[in-house]
């Protein structure tokens, strides 16, 4: 690695100890996980280690896996920077869903030495008949932002792809990169071959002193600050003032509809900012997203309202401030977004929380305390999901075919399937061969057949449909939004467009649009004369409060009950919290607060477990069913991250509640 320190010196840099540690481990052919602060130099730690392992052989040698297409271009530029000095004959390319067909064909004719891609595109490459030859020279795989995939089925899909690559290359070196993880040992094991992963990998921690500042914009009139609130429009003036006195600013929201609304709010408050503020989320057209990213890099934009589309990895050095509108939902997400500012070693990262209701003031204190204490959420890999396995069997049937026994051993080498029973594997195999017990009468579900000693996919139609649907991200069907005169704005869900009538106005891509017609699976629009319109809502956009942040919030409320009002956010929330304590009770970590109320709507029960939206959804359904079984009633359910409401049409018998029989753990699975 003598050339890496020399290149660092030429840039005016000095390698950190953790970078040298990674270089040494990779030179020994060892795999591992690098966990270091955002902006501390993780990319060059593993990239220069991979370059040191380069071989004279032609063909693809390094795979760089990124969780988002938006990161691919930025990552490619970063990887290309040292090539003229260290590997002048190497070429780095990217292959994602945004890559044009001509570029993909060019890569097929002459493979790059390094390829930046996504889990879905990697799986597509593995479905080729000649996949093993395409990866013949591969020696290193880097999984960027591993924490984003570890706890979901995209990570499982990647584990299966790595299992296939390891079968071809037993000495394959795999490194994961992460900045926000609470279960590092498990995250490392998930990258390595199971079941004997223990002790094989190297866990490198980049301990770089980096100042983190988490503060809050306080409401001017805290006594009138609402308990509920989604948009937080009453905080518009403080947000505008913060942007005015700061450099380039990222304004994060949690959902695309809120990003669209806040962009309109800022533009209406400051029309003179037109052209210097922008909007960025995953449903916008690629050209619009690229224009915004280029403006951030150049420092020409005053502010960008964004969702998680700008959470990860992209290096925007000019960004000075990060504002988070509403709850961050988790400590890891808060740290990730804070890292978008000061994205360089030695620079402080600052995130300013913009609460939309009183409890988010409390949550801001909890988030700051948890972040500074390093209490980051763990991401637990899913355990043997059969839907991902079924998809993988079809992919491998396309990629040259497979033998059942050999593929079973290969799948079991993936961490999530290390305990997979042969009976479960055989069930999945039967499902792709015969359609299982319920779909066997339909020929399109006989996707894999036994042919010439291997299971293969012989039907071209099935092969085409499978390749078009590879992946584990589930979403509603979307439609492109196009101008009548030509040009694409992006895409919205078909279910939203279906509710519109010609002449209806809606807000999208930062504009108020008039819906004209639907034709050829596209919604055609023109600029609306109206100043307001409906904001589209995307399904699956709401993120639940993490358990760590919920627990920390309860602990803060318990402190308030005992007289701890030292934080400025708590002083601002004090009038509302004291009113709650006077009229009812404050929840604590050891008690469940339940409130009763009767109105013209019916009989209300409010529960405050502080366990997050998804848990509350399940609890509300379970408790309503148990109450109705004990005494017939009709319930309406409403949930948020802090609690849930059961609204009964008739009186609710609270005897099961008082005796706690309502919370019996028996028959939960049933």
XYZ file of C-alpha atoms in Angstrom:
670
model
C 0.000 0.000 0.000
C 2.956 2.339 -0.453
C 1.167 4.168 -3.280
C -1.938 4.989 -1.199
C -0.141 7.164 1.432
C 1.728 8.888 -1.383
C -1.545 9.719 -3.132
C -2.998 10.969 0.164
C 0.041 13.200 0.628
C -0.390 14.591 -2.888
C -3.925 15.652 -1.920
C -2.625 17.327 1.238
C -4.123 14.618 3.436
C -2.738 12.242 6.044
C -4.281 8.755 6.430
C -6.148 8.005 9.618
C -5.214 4.931 11.630
C -8.470 3.190 10.693
C -7.694 3.651 6.986
C -4.285 2.041 7.410
C -5.929 -0.794 9.367
C -8.349 -1.472 6.512
C -5.540 -1.404 3.920
C -3.527 -3.938 5.946
C -6.523 -6.278 6.413
C -7.434 -6.180 2.727
C -3.819 -6.848 1.735
C -4.084 -10.051 3.818
C -7.251 -11.028 1.943
C -9.544 -10.507 4.923
C -13.150 -9.319 4.812
C -14.676 -6.935 7.321
C -16.908 -4.060 8.351
C -15.751 -0.442 8.634
C -17.832 1.662 10.998
C -16.822 5.325 11.021
C -18.309 8.791 11.233
C -20.006 10.232 8.161
C -17.503 12.216 6.095
C -14.420 10.681 7.741
C -12.987 8.925 4.678
C -14.535 5.437 4.610
C -14.752 5.374 0.815
C -11.011 5.777 0.227
C -10.172 3.376 3.037
C -11.725 0.438 1.174
C -11.276 1.723 -2.390
C -7.523 2.140 -2.108
C -7.381 -1.267 -0.425
C -9.235 -2.746 -3.399
C -6.922 -1.004 -5.890
C -3.918 -2.519 -4.129
C -5.374 -5.968 -4.857
C -5.852 -5.292 -8.580
C -4.794 -7.994 -11.015
C -3.383 -7.637 -14.531
C -6.273 -9.737 -15.860
C -8.934 -7.959 -17.879
C -12.557 -7.894 -16.783
C -14.597 -6.881 -13.748
C -12.541 -7.036 -10.538
C -14.394 -4.850 -8.001
C -18.137 -4.549 -7.317
C -19.323 -1.502 -5.363
C -22.886 -1.999 -4.081
C -24.883 1.126 -3.250
C -28.418 1.138 -1.799
C -29.664 4.026 -3.948
C -29.376 4.900 -7.615
C -28.928 8.558 -6.605
C -25.618 7.640 -4.943
C -24.171 5.838 -7.960
C -23.025 8.894 -9.920
C -21.464 10.576 -6.885
C -19.733 7.356 -5.834
C -18.405 6.816 -9.367
C -16.839 10.289 -9.372
C -15.204 9.649 -5.992
C -13.763 6.313 -7.165
C -12.412 7.820 -10.385
C -10.431 10.522 -8.587
C -7.334 8.464 -7.629
C -7.258 6.378 -10.826
C -4.950 8.606 -12.925
C -2.238 8.293 -10.266
C -2.844 4.757 -8.972
C -4.504 2.756 -11.774
C -4.478 4.760 -15.009
C -5.749 1.852 -17.113
C -8.748 1.162 -14.884
C -12.277 2.229 -15.732
C -15.161 2.700 -13.271
C -18.722 2.456 -14.581
C -22.178 2.438 -13.036
C -25.114 0.149 -13.760
C -28.488 0.926 -12.219
C -32.068 1.298 -13.397
C -31.107 4.773 -14.695
C -28.253 3.499 -16.911
C -29.096 3.927 -20.630
C -29.287 0.805 -22.806
C -26.358 2.008 -24.929
C -24.084 2.228 -21.867
C -25.161 -1.234 -20.671
C -24.357 -2.639 -24.129
C -20.936 -0.928 -24.011
C -20.221 -2.590 -20.653
C -21.257 -5.960 -22.071
C -18.766 -5.588 -24.918
C -15.940 -4.372 -22.681
C -16.387 -4.798 -18.956
C -15.070 -2.072 -16.621
C -12.609 -3.031 -13.902
C -14.960 -1.629 -11.236
C -18.741 -1.415 -11.341
C -21.007 0.673 -9.087
C -24.413 -0.978 -8.907
C -27.446 -1.771 -6.728
C -28.615 -5.114 -5.254
C -31.326 -5.352 -7.912
C -28.954 -4.723 -10.817
C -26.457 -7.229 -9.379
C -29.196 -9.877 -9.256
C -30.058 -9.090 -12.875
C -26.422 -9.663 -13.851
C -26.551 -13.023 -12.053
C -29.587 -14.096 -14.117
C -27.457 -14.223 -17.271
C -26.461 -17.567 -18.740
C -22.832 -16.392 -18.896
C -22.837 -14.816 -15.399
C -19.977 -16.979 -14.089
C -17.712 -15.890 -16.966
C -18.679 -12.223 -16.461
C -17.488 -12.400 -12.836
C -14.435 -14.600 -13.492
C -11.920 -11.902 -12.422
C -13.864 -10.581 -9.416
C -11.856 -10.382 -6.170
C -13.468 -7.602 -4.047
C -17.012 -6.516 -3.185
C -17.757 -3.323 -1.230
C -21.224 -2.821 0.285
C -21.747 0.886 0.899
C -24.221 2.136 3.535
C -24.693 -1.440 4.791
C -26.967 -0.242 7.604
C -29.585 0.814 5.029
C -29.985 -2.742 3.733
C -29.086 -4.915 6.714
C -32.517 -4.912 8.341
C -34.692 -5.404 5.254
C -35.227 -7.846 2.402
C -32.950 -5.906 0.051
C -30.132 -6.920 2.370
C -31.286 -10.547 2.210
C -31.321 -10.353 -1.585
C -27.746 -9.072 -1.452
C -26.712 -11.863 0.961
C -27.940 -14.437 -1.574
C -26.048 -12.707 -4.400
C -22.870 -12.722 -2.296
C -23.397 -16.428 -1.573
C -23.423 -17.104 -5.312
C -20.282 -14.998 -5.887
C -18.494 -16.755 -2.992
C -19.330 -20.137 -4.448
C -17.453 -19.103 -7.581
C -14.692 -17.296 -5.625
C -14.176 -18.807 -2.144
C -11.456 -16.219 -1.365
C -13.687 -13.239 -2.259
C -13.008 -10.198 -0.046
C -16.184 -8.397 1.097
C -16.254 -5.128 3.047
C -19.251 -3.270 4.417
C -19.319 0.465 5.201
C -21.545 2.046 7.822
C -21.820 5.163 9.948
C -24.891 4.448 12.105
C -25.303 0.944 13.504
C -26.022 -0.389 16.960
C -25.357 -4.124 16.333
C -21.938 -4.131 14.678
C -21.024 -7.757 15.390
C -24.239 -9.048 13.828
C -23.829 -6.664 10.882
C -20.350 -8.088 10.274
C -21.536 -11.698 10.480
C -24.275 -10.984 7.935
C -21.576 -10.083 5.379
C -19.614 -13.295 5.899
C -20.351 -16.905 4.917
C -22.497 -18.727 7.473
C -22.605 -20.647 9.701
C -18.916 -20.425 10.690
C -18.623 -16.638 10.295
C -17.385 -15.967 13.832
C -13.769 -14.847 13.952
C -13.338 -14.591 10.191
C -14.019 -10.909 9.705
C -12.356 -7.708 10.848
C -14.367 -5.005 12.601
C -12.669 -1.624 12.156
C -13.949 1.394 14.037
C -12.961 4.807 12.779
C -12.817 6.829 15.961
C -12.599 10.341 14.541
C -13.443 13.181 16.923
C -16.326 14.983 15.258
C -18.504 17.511 17.004
C -22.237 16.866 16.783
C -24.677 19.684 17.470
C -28.390 18.850 17.881
C -30.582 21.857 18.638
C -34.220 22.848 18.155
C -36.184 25.745 16.674
C -38.616 26.708 19.427
C -42.151 27.991 18.751
C -42.727 31.677 19.523
C -45.923 30.945 21.479
C -45.424 27.545 23.130
C -48.698 27.849 25.037
C -50.595 27.671 21.730
C -48.464 24.891 20.237
C -50.708 21.979 19.338
C -50.616 18.410 20.641
C -51.079 17.123 17.114
C -49.853 18.429 13.801
C -48.505 16.984 10.591
C -47.246 19.870 8.491
C -45.832 22.241 11.108
C -46.686 25.310 9.008
C -46.705 27.495 12.136
C -42.908 27.022 12.231
C -42.510 28.543 8.743
C -41.237 31.943 9.912
C -38.465 30.529 12.156
C -37.396 28.185 9.318
C -37.217 31.070 6.826
C -35.155 33.084 9.298
C -32.729 30.178 9.813
C -32.237 29.760 6.062
C -31.693 33.523 5.666
C -28.795 33.625 8.128
C -27.178 30.342 7.046
C -25.239 29.050 4.093
C -26.623 26.293 1.838
C -29.259 24.389 3.849
C -30.921 20.995 3.563
C -34.506 20.922 4.869
C -35.408 17.270 5.488
C -38.942 15.912 5.729
C -39.958 12.294 6.245
C -42.426 11.897 3.370
C -42.658 13.206 -0.186
C -46.040 14.871 0.332
C -44.605 16.923 3.205
C -41.597 17.875 1.076
C -43.901 19.141 -1.682
C -45.924 21.150 0.873
C -42.881 22.692 2.568
C -41.358 23.683 -0.763
C -44.600 25.539 -1.578
C -44.652 27.149 1.883
C -41.099 28.463 1.495
C -41.750 29.718 -2.022
C -44.945 31.501 -0.973
C -43.167 33.091 1.998
C -40.182 34.195 -0.111
C -41.102 34.479 -3.833
C -37.709 36.127 -4.411
C -36.082 32.761 -3.637
C -37.484 31.209 -6.838
C -34.571 29.534 -8.612
C -32.386 29.442 -5.507
C -34.425 26.887 -3.538
C -35.251 23.439 -4.886
C -37.094 20.182 -4.226
C -35.638 16.653 -4.236
C -37.362 13.304 -3.760
C -37.368 9.898 -5.400
C -40.492 10.425 -7.543
C -39.035 13.364 -9.470
C -37.572 12.857 -12.913
C -33.892 11.905 -12.979
C -32.889 15.129 -14.780
C -34.540 17.252 -12.068
C -32.764 15.328 -9.298
C -29.403 15.638 -11.048
C -29.884 19.406 -11.481
C -30.541 19.790 -7.745
C -27.531 17.643 -6.789
C -25.258 19.661 -9.099
C -26.553 22.911 -7.577
C -25.832 21.669 -4.060
C -22.308 20.646 -4.995
C -21.645 24.014 -6.633
C -23.118 25.905 -3.669
C -25.513 27.781 -5.961
C -28.687 26.784 -4.095
C -29.761 28.508 -0.897
C -31.888 25.574 0.300
C -33.194 22.191 -0.829
C -36.286 20.528 0.616
C -35.649 16.780 0.496
C -36.698 13.374 1.772
C -34.462 10.370 2.412
C -33.384 10.636 -1.248
C -30.518 12.830 0.019
C -29.901 10.964 3.297
C -26.970 8.864 2.244
C -23.402 9.118 1.107
C -23.647 11.990 -1.375
C -20.907 14.501 -0.605
C -22.207 18.089 -0.513
C -19.359 20.031 1.071
C -21.034 23.477 0.728
C -23.978 22.417 2.952
C -23.721 24.271 6.261
C -27.079 23.604 7.915
C -29.497 20.708 8.159
C -33.066 21.240 9.336
C -35.299 18.254 10.198
C -39.020 19.066 9.958
C -40.962 16.850 12.350
C -39.713 13.778 14.133
C -36.527 12.130 12.892
C -38.198 8.805 13.896
C -34.862 7.293 14.916
C -31.435 8.131 16.327
C -29.616 6.591 13.357
C -31.622 8.630 10.862
C -30.947 11.794 12.861
C -27.199 11.118 12.834
C -27.286 10.259 9.123
C -28.987 13.520 8.253
C -26.783 15.550 10.576
C -23.800 14.151 8.679
C -24.950 15.881 5.483
C -23.520 19.083 7.007
C -19.839 19.301 7.830
C -19.256 16.343 5.503
C -15.490 16.415 5.975
C -13.061 15.322 8.717
C -12.700 18.013 11.372
C -15.917 19.874 10.545
C -18.807 19.873 13.020
C -22.128 18.380 11.957
C -25.228 20.256 13.035
C -28.890 19.318 12.742
C -31.684 21.600 13.900
C -35.002 19.958 14.719
C -38.214 21.719 13.682
C -40.999 20.308 15.889
C -44.573 20.220 14.599
C -46.246 19.500 17.954
C -45.558 19.501 21.686
C -44.487 15.881 21.965
C -41.885 16.451 19.261
C -40.322 19.059 21.541
C -39.967 16.303 24.137
C -38.745 13.900 21.466
C -36.080 16.420 20.414
C -34.559 16.260 23.910
C -34.723 12.459 23.843
C -33.093 12.312 20.401
C -30.251 14.619 21.444
C -29.524 12.683 24.623
C -29.624 9.333 22.812
C -27.428 10.592 19.944
C -24.779 12.063 22.238
C -24.810 8.846 24.315
C -24.359 6.737 21.166
C -27.597 4.785 21.636
C -28.144 3.895 17.979
C -30.795 1.469 16.745
C -29.838 -2.082 15.820
C -30.871 -3.416 12.420
C -31.768 -7.097 12.625
C -31.585 -9.090 9.376
C -34.865 -10.832 8.448
C -34.894 -14.541 9.231
C -35.198 -16.776 6.123
C -37.903 -14.901 4.152
C -39.366 -17.435 1.720
C -40.567 -14.836 -0.799
C -36.978 -13.690 -1.390
C -35.864 -17.321 -1.629
C -38.540 -18.120 -4.229
C -37.419 -15.161 -6.333
C -33.788 -16.230 -5.978
C -34.542 -19.758 -7.187
C -36.025 -18.376 -10.403
C -33.047 -16.003 -10.825
C -30.599 -18.874 -10.468
C -32.680 -20.954 -12.871
C -32.091 -18.189 -15.400
C -28.402 -17.785 -14.557
C -27.246 -21.117 -15.952
C -29.583 -23.336 -13.941
C -28.946 -25.110 -10.629
C -28.865 -28.433 -8.827
C -31.082 -28.569 -5.759
C -28.532 -29.974 -3.283
C -25.782 -27.571 -4.325
C -28.082 -24.546 -4.238
C -29.423 -25.542 -0.818
C -25.868 -25.533 0.582
C -25.189 -22.203 -1.131
C -28.353 -20.566 0.243
C -27.559 -21.840 3.754
C -24.235 -19.991 3.556
C -26.176 -16.696 3.567
C -26.598 -15.362 7.114
C -30.399 -15.004 7.010
C -30.783 -18.609 5.810
C -28.177 -20.234 8.064
C -30.952 -22.167 9.862
C -33.098 -22.860 6.796
C -34.684 -26.317 6.992
C -34.496 -28.554 3.957
C -38.284 -28.924 4.099
C -38.691 -25.133 3.705
C -36.246 -25.119 0.781
C -38.118 -27.992 -0.860
C -41.411 -26.134 -0.405
C -39.941 -23.072 -2.183
C -38.571 -25.290 -4.954
C -41.950 -26.970 -5.405
C -43.569 -23.549 -5.574
C -41.411 -22.392 -8.512
C -41.686 -25.765 -10.291
C -45.404 -26.545 -9.826
C -46.902 -23.352 -8.399
C -47.425 -24.967 -5.017
C -50.724 -26.475 -3.937
C -52.820 -23.433 -4.893
C -51.380 -22.293 -8.255
C -50.462 -25.563 -9.918
C -53.330 -25.244 -12.438
C -51.776 -22.071 -13.928
C -48.938 -22.651 -16.445
C -47.383 -19.219 -15.817
C -46.511 -20.371 -12.284
C -44.538 -23.376 -13.566
C -41.499 -21.139 -13.828
C -38.643 -23.607 -13.349
C -38.351 -27.057 -14.976
C -35.934 -29.970 -14.644
C -33.919 -30.174 -17.872
C -30.588 -31.867 -18.685
C -29.804 -32.528 -15.025
C -30.494 -28.953 -13.839
C -33.424 -26.753 -12.913
C -33.817 -24.052 -15.576
C -36.263 -21.406 -16.835
C -36.993 -22.336 -20.455
C -39.911 -19.975 -21.135
C -38.803 -16.622 -22.570
C -41.966 -14.869 -21.430
C -41.463 -15.993 -17.831
C -37.792 -14.979 -18.049
C -38.690 -11.493 -19.323
C -41.343 -10.906 -16.656
C -39.024 -12.098 -13.915
C -36.202 -9.786 -14.986
C -38.603 -6.846 -15.068
C -39.731 -7.585 -11.502
C -36.444 -8.472 -9.767
C -36.232 -6.813 -6.373
C -37.887 -6.657 -2.960
C -39.139 -3.034 -2.906
C -42.934 -3.160 -2.888
C -44.912 -0.158 -4.166
C -48.140 0.684 -5.904
C -48.197 0.987 -9.691
C -46.965 4.421 -10.708
C -47.736 6.649 -13.672
C -45.494 9.193 -15.325
C -46.569 12.826 -15.134
C -45.948 14.591 -18.461
C -46.474 18.065 -19.883
C -48.967 18.297 -22.730
C -46.258 19.898 -24.845
C -43.641 17.225 -24.023
C -41.259 16.531 -21.161
C -41.539 14.423 -17.999
C -41.865 15.722 -14.432
C -41.665 12.388 -12.586
C -44.150 9.780 -11.394
C -47.008 9.450 -8.910
C -49.034 6.453 -7.854
C -51.781 5.316 -10.197
C -54.311 5.242 -7.351
C -53.890 9.013 -6.887
C -54.328 9.829 -10.580
C -57.420 7.600 -10.723
C -59.191 9.917 -8.263
C -58.656 13.043 -10.390
C -61.092 14.544 -12.883
C -59.986 16.729 -15.834
C -59.497 20.230 -14.509
C -58.477 19.132 -10.997
C -55.295 20.747 -9.692
C -52.543 19.022 -7.736
C -49.079 19.888 -6.444
C -46.113 17.966 -7.809
C -42.449 18.694 -8.562
C -42.817 22.048 -6.830
C -45.567 23.235 -9.194
C -49.356 23.498 -9.185
C -50.529 21.393 -12.126
C -53.876 20.968 -13.857
C -54.764 17.394 -14.773
C -55.854 17.110 -18.418
C -56.101 13.413 -19.294
C -54.600 9.946 -18.946
C -53.211 8.364 -22.085
C -50.760 5.480 -22.671
C -50.157 5.019 -18.917
C -49.160 8.669 -18.455
C -50.976 11.579 -16.791
C -50.814 14.687 -18.987
C -50.855 18.053 -17.253
C -50.449 21.757 -17.881
C -49.551 24.652 -15.633
C -52.508 25.544 -13.445
C -53.858 29.050 -13.005
C -54.925 28.141 -9.470
C -52.501 28.774 -6.622
C -53.464 25.687 -4.605
C -53.944 22.021 -5.320
C -54.130 18.569 -3.749
C -50.802 17.147 -2.553
C -50.298 13.502 -3.629
C -49.862 10.938 -0.874
C -47.526 8.017 -1.505
C -48.309 4.713 0.216
C -45.718 3.193 2.535
C -44.145 6.557 3.195
C -44.687 6.801 6.935
C -41.777 5.638 9.051
C -42.490 4.312 12.558
C -40.806 5.711 15.644
C -37.901 3.486 16.630
C -38.026 1.626 19.934
C -34.852 3.355 21.149
C -36.252 6.833 20.518
C -39.658 5.930 21.974
C -38.024 4.616 25.158
C -35.857 7.724 25.405
C -38.945 9.938 25.018
C -40.726 8.131 27.867
C -37.633 8.598 30.035
C -37.690 12.366 29.342
C -41.391 12.551 30.243
C -40.652 10.702 33.479
C -37.953 13.276 34.211
C -40.485 16.081 33.653
C -42.819 14.390 36.124
C -39.989 14.626 38.665
C -39.257 18.296 37.921
C -36.537 18.152 35.222
C -37.244 21.173 32.966
C -33.634 22.207 32.265
C -33.607 21.795 28.472
C -34.980 24.767 26.483
C -37.318 22.446 24.579
C -38.840 21.219 27.856
C -39.269 24.774 29.089
C -41.132 25.510 25.862
C -43.309 22.403 26.255
C -43.838 22.960 29.997
C -47.270 24.675 29.782
C -48.773 21.834 27.766
C -47.103 19.071 29.754
C -48.204 20.606 33.054
C -51.751 20.821 31.724
C -51.555 17.126 30.852
C -50.252 16.302 34.347
C -53.024 18.370 35.930
C -55.885 16.927 33.868
C -54.564 13.391 33.520
C -51.104 11.840 33.986
C -47.751 11.834 32.227
C -46.735 8.424 30.852
C -43.667 6.769 32.365
C -41.449 3.832 31.314
C -43.174 1.593 33.905
C -46.817 2.600 33.470
C -49.346 2.524 30.636
C -51.547 5.599 30.479
C -55.130 4.951 29.344
C -57.656 7.804 29.081
C -61.441 7.602 28.703
C -63.698 10.157 27.093
C -67.265 10.315 25.772
C -68.319 12.590 22.918
C -71.077 12.827 20.300
C -68.952 10.462 18.182
C -69.081 7.698 20.763
C -66.968 6.224 23.542
C -63.202 6.830 23.347
C -60.303 4.910 24.861
C -56.832 6.424 24.381
C -53.761 4.240 25.022
C -50.202 5.645 25.209
C -47.648 2.782 24.943
C -45.086 4.929 23.032
C -44.102 1.910 20.925
C -44.320 3.285 17.377
C -46.996 3.299 14.691
C -46.609 -0.315 13.547
C -46.825 -1.817 17.048
C -49.836 0.374 17.840
C -51.609 -0.751 14.680
C -51.336 -4.374 15.782
C -52.197 -3.623 19.409
C -55.258 -1.560 18.478
C -56.672 -4.360 16.327
C -55.960 -6.991 18.983
C -57.452 -5.046 21.893
C -60.523 -3.990 19.897
C -61.160 -7.628 18.948
C -60.808 -8.777 22.569
C -63.101 -6.035 23.883
C -65.734 -6.762 21.227
C -65.540 -10.484 21.981
C -66.232 -9.801 25.661
C -69.023 -7.312 24.882
C -70.259 -6.852 21.265
C -69.316 -3.411 19.954
C -68.149 -1.653 16.801
C -64.751 0.053 16.957
C -62.946 2.599 14.833
C -59.162 2.576 15.198
C -56.720 5.474 14.968
C -52.971 5.260 15.580
C -49.842 7.399 15.672
C -46.317 6.896 17.005
C -47.218 7.711 20.611
C -50.462 5.827 21.065
C -53.762 4.711 19.630
C -57.490 5.324 20.040
C -60.374 2.872 20.162
C -63.664 4.626 19.380
C -66.633 2.444 20.289
C -70.157 2.941 18.979
C -71.522 1.746 22.321
C -70.282 1.840 25.940
C -66.996 0.016 26.531
C -66.752 -2.410 29.420
C -63.461 -1.535 31.118
C -63.396 -4.586 33.413
C -60.903 -6.481 31.168
C -58.772 -3.347 31.187
C -58.809 -2.884 34.964
C -58.084 -6.581 35.594
C -55.389 -6.470 32.858
C -56.974 -9.540 31.216
C -56.988 -7.425 28.066
C -53.190 -7.776 27.953
C -53.061 -11.551 28.438
C -50.196 -13.014 26.386
C -52.075 -16.243 25.621
C -53.270 -16.979 22.078
C -51.377 -14.039 20.564
C -50.252 -16.009 17.518
C -53.795 -17.270 16.946
